[in-house]
Short mmCIF file of C-alpha atoms in Angstrom, two decimals:
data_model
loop_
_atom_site.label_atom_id
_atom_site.label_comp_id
_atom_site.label_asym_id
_atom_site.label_seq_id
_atom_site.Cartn_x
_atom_site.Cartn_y
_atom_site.Cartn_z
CA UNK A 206 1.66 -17.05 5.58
CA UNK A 207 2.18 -13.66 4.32
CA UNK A 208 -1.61 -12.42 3.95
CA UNK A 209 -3.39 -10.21 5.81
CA UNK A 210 -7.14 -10.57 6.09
CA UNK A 211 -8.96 -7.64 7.00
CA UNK A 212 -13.13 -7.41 7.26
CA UNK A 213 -15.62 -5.75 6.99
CA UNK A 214 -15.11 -4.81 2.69
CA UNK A 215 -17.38 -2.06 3.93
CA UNK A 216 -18.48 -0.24 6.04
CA UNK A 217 -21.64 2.91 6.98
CA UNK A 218 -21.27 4.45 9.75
CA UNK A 219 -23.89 7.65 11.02
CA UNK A 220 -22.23 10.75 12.12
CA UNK A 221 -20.23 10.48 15.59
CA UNK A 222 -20.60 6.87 15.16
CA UNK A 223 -17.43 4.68 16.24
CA UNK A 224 -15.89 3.03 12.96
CA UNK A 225 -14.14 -0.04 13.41
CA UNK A 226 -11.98 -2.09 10.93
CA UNK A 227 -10.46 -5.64 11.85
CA UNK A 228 -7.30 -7.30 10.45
CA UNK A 229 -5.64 -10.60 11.10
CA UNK A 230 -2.52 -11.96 10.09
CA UNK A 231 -0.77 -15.27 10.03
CA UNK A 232 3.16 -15.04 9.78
CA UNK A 233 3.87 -14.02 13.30
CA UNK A 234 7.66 -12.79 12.18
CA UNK A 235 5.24 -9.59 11.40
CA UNK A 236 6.81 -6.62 13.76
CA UNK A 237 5.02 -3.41 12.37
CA UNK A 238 1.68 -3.00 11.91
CA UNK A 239 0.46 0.34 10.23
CA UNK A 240 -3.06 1.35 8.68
CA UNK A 241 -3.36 3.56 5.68
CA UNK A 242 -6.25 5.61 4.76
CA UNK A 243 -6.80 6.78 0.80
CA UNK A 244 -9.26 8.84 -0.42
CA UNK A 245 -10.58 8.89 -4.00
CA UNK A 246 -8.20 9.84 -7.18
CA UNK A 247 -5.34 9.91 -4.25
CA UNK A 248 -2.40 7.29 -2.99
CA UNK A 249 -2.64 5.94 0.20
CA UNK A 250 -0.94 7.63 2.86
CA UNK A 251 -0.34 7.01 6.69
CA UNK A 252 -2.57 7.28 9.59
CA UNK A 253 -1.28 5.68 11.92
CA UNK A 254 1.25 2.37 12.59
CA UNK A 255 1.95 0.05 15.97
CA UNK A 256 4.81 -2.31 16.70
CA UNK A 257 4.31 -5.60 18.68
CA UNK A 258 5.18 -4.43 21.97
CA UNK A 259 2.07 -2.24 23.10
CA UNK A 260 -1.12 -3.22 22.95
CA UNK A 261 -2.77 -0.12 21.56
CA UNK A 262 -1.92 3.03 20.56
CA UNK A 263 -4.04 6.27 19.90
CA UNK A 264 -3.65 8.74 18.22
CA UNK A 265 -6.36 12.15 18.07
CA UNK A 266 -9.86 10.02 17.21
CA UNK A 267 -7.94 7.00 15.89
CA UNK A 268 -6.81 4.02 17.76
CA UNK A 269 -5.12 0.91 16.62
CA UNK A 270 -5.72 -2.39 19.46
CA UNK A 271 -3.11 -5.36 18.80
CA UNK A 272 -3.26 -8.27 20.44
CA UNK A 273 -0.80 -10.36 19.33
CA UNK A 274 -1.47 -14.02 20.99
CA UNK A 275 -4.58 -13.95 18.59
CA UNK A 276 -2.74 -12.16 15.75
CA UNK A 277 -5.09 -9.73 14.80
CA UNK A 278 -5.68 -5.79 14.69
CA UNK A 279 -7.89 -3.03 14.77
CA UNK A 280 -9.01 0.78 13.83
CA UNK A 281 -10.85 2.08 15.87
CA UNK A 282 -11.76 5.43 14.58
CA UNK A 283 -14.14 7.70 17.53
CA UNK A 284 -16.46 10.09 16.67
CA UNK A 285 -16.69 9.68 12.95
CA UNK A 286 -17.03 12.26 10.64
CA UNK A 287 -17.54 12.63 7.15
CA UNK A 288 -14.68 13.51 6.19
CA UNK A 289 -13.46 10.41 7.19
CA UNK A 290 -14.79 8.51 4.61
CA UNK A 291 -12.12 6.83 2.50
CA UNK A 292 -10.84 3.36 1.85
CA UNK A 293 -8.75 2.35 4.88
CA UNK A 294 -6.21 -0.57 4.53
CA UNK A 295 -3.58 -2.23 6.87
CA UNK A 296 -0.63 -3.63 6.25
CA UNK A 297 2.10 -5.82 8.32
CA UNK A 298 5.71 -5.80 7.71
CA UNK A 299 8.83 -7.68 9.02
CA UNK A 300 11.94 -5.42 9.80
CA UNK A 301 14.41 -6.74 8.25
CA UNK A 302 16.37 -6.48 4.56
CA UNK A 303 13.50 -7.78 2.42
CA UNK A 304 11.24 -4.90 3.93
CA UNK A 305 8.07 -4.94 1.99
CA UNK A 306 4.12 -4.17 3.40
CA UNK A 307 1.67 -6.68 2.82
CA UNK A 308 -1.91 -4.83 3.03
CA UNK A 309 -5.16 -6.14 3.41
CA UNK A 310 -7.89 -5.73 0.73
CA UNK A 311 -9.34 -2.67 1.98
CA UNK A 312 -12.78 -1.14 3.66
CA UNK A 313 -14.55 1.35 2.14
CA UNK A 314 -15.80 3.58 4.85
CA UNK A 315 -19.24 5.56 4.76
CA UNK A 316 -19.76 7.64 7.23
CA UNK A 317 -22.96 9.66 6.78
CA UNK A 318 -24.34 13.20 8.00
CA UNK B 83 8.51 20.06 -0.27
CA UNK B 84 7.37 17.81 -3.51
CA UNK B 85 5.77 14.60 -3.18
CA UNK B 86 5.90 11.36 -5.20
CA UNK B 87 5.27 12.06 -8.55
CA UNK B 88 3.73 9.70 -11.12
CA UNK B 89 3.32 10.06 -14.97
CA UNK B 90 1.14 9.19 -17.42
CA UNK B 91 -1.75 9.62 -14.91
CA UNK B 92 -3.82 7.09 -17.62
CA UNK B 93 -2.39 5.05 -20.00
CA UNK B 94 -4.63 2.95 -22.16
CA UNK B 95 -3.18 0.07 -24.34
CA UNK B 96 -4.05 -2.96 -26.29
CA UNK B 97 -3.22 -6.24 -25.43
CA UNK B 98 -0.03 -7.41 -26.37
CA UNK B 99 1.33 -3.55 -25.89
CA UNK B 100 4.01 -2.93 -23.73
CA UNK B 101 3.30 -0.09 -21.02
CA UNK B 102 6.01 2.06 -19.43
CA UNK B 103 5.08 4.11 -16.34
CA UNK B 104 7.38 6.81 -13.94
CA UNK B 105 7.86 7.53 -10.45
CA UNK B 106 9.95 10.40 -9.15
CA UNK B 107 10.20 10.05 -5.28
CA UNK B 108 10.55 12.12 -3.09
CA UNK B 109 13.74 13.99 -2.52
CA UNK B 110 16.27 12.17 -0.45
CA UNK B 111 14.36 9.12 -0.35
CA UNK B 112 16.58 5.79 -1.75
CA UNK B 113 14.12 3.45 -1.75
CA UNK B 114 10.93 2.97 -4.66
CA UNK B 115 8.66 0.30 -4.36
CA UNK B 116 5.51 -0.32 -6.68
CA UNK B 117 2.38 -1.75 -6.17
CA UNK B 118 -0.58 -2.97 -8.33
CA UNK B 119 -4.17 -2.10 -7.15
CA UNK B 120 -6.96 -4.16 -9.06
CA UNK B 121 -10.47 -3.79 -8.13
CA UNK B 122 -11.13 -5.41 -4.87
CA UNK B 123 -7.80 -6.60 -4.25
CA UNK B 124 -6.07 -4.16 -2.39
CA UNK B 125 -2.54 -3.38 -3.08
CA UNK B 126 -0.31 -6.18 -4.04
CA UNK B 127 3.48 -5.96 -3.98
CA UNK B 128 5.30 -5.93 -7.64
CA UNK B 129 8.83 -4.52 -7.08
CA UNK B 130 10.94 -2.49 -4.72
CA UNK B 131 14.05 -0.86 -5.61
CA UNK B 132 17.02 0.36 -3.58
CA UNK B 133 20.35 2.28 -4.65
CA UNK B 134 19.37 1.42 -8.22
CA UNK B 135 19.31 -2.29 -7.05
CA UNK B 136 16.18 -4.53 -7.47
CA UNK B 137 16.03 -5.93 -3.77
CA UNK B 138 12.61 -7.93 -3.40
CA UNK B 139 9.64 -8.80 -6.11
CA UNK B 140 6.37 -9.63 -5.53
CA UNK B 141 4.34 -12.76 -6.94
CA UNK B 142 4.28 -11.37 -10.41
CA UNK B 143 5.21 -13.04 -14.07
CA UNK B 144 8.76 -11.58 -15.61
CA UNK B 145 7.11 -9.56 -17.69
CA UNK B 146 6.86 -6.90 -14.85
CA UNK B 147 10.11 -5.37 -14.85
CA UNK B 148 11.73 -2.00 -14.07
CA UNK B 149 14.84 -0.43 -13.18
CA UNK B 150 15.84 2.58 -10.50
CA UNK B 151 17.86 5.21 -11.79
CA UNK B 152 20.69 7.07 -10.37
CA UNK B 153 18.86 9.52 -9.83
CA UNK B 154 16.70 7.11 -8.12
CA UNK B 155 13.31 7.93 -10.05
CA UNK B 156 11.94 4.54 -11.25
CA UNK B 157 10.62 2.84 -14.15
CA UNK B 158 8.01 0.04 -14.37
CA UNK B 159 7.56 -1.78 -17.44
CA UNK B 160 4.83 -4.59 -18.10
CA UNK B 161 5.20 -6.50 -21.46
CA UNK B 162 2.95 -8.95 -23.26
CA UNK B 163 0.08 -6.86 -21.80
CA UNK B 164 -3.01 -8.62 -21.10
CA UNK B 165 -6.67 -7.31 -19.81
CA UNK B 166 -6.09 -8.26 -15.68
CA UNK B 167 -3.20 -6.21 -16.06
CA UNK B 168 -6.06 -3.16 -15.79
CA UNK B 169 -5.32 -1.55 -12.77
CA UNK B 170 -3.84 1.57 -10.71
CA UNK B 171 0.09 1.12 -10.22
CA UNK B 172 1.35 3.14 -6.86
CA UNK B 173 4.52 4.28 -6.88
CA UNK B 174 5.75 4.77 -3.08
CA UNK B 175 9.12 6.11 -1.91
CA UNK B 176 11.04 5.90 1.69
CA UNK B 177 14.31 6.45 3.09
CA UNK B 178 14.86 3.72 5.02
CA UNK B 179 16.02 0.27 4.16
CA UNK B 180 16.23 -1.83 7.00
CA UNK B 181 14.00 -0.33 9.38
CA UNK B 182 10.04 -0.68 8.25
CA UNK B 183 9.19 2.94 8.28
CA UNK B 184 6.53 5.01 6.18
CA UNK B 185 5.84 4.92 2.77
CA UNK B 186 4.89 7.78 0.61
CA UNK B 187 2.59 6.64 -1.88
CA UNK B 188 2.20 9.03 -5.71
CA UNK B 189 -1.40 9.31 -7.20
CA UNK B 190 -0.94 6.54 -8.94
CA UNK B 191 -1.04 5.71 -13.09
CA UNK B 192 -4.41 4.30 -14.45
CA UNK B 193 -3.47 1.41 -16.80
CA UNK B 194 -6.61 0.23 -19.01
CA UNK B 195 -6.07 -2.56 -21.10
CA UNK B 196 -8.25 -3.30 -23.53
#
């Protein structure tokens, strides 16, 4: 109940391409739903989070869709460039005392010139 | 404004060692929580730490440990060391407790067991 599956491991993406990275989740107590995007020999670090009661949310080139009767969520990132590639993970998090982020296993973008 | 700081950056031991690794977060920030990433697994949650309390652990043996100071910089310790402990710890830091908010992850410290 507290994993989060996310697909594809990896991904290659051309230039201007449209990345996208899927996650699903099972305990539905979940309420905030962030992705984090870490690039080699760094931590991860934010990109950009949603909360159960919008459906998606965008932010510059990246957009996270939720849709929460099939308990899953998605990165959508537009126009890729290289310098997007990275390892991109999401999480899911109740808020409550025993805050703690569960993250997926990762995708290891590619996006080529 | 510093970030979260992590030291040693690598740290190689035998097994059976004990390993001791550091996180200073982020001033103002209360809250350190640690993670383990291992090849292919992601990040998996070992420990968080609040007002020098432990307040959650992850799925891990006892031989993970650590403490918060009261200066809140952290320590994690892993005893008994064995070779799947190989893997990059993340320190993170926030200032929030109760409300799920951002974390601030270090650079991490490379622990190779061999």
């Amino acid at each position: 109940q507290q994993q989060v599956k996310q697909s594809p491991q990896s991904l290659i993406v051309q230039k201007g391409g449209i990345s996208i990275i899927n996650c699903a989740y099972e305990n539905t107590a979940f309420d905030y739903f962030p992705w984090y995007q870490q690039f080699p020999g760094k931590g991860p670090a934010l990109l950009i989070a949603i909360r159960p009661d919008v459906s998606e949310k965008k932010e510059g080139r990246f957009t996270i869709s939720f849709n929460k009767s099939a308990k899953q969520f998605s990165l959508h990132i537009m126009d890729s460039q290289p310098g997007d590639s990275a390892t991109y993970f999401c999480a899911a998090s109740r808020m409550d005392s025993s805050y703690k982020l569960i993250f997926g296993s990762g995708t290891r973008l590619l996006v080529r010139p | 404004e510093a970030g979260v700081t992590q030291s040693p950056t690598h740290l190689i031991k035998t097994r059976g060692q004990q390993a001791t690794l550091r996180c200073s977060p982020i001033s103002g920030h209360t809250s350190v929580y640690w993670y383990q990433q291992a090849l292919g697994l992601g990040l998996q949650f070992l420990l968080w730490y609040d007002e020098g309390e432990e307040r959650n652990r992850g799925n891990f043996p006892p031989r993970f440990s650590g403490r918060q100071f009261p200066n809140y910089s952290s320590e994690l310790n892993v005893n008994a060391l064995e070779l799947e402990d190989s893997a990059l710890y993340l320190c993170a830091s926030s200032s929030g407790t109760r409300a799920a908010g951002e974390l601030f992850f270090g650079e991490g410290s490379r622990l190779t067991v061999l």
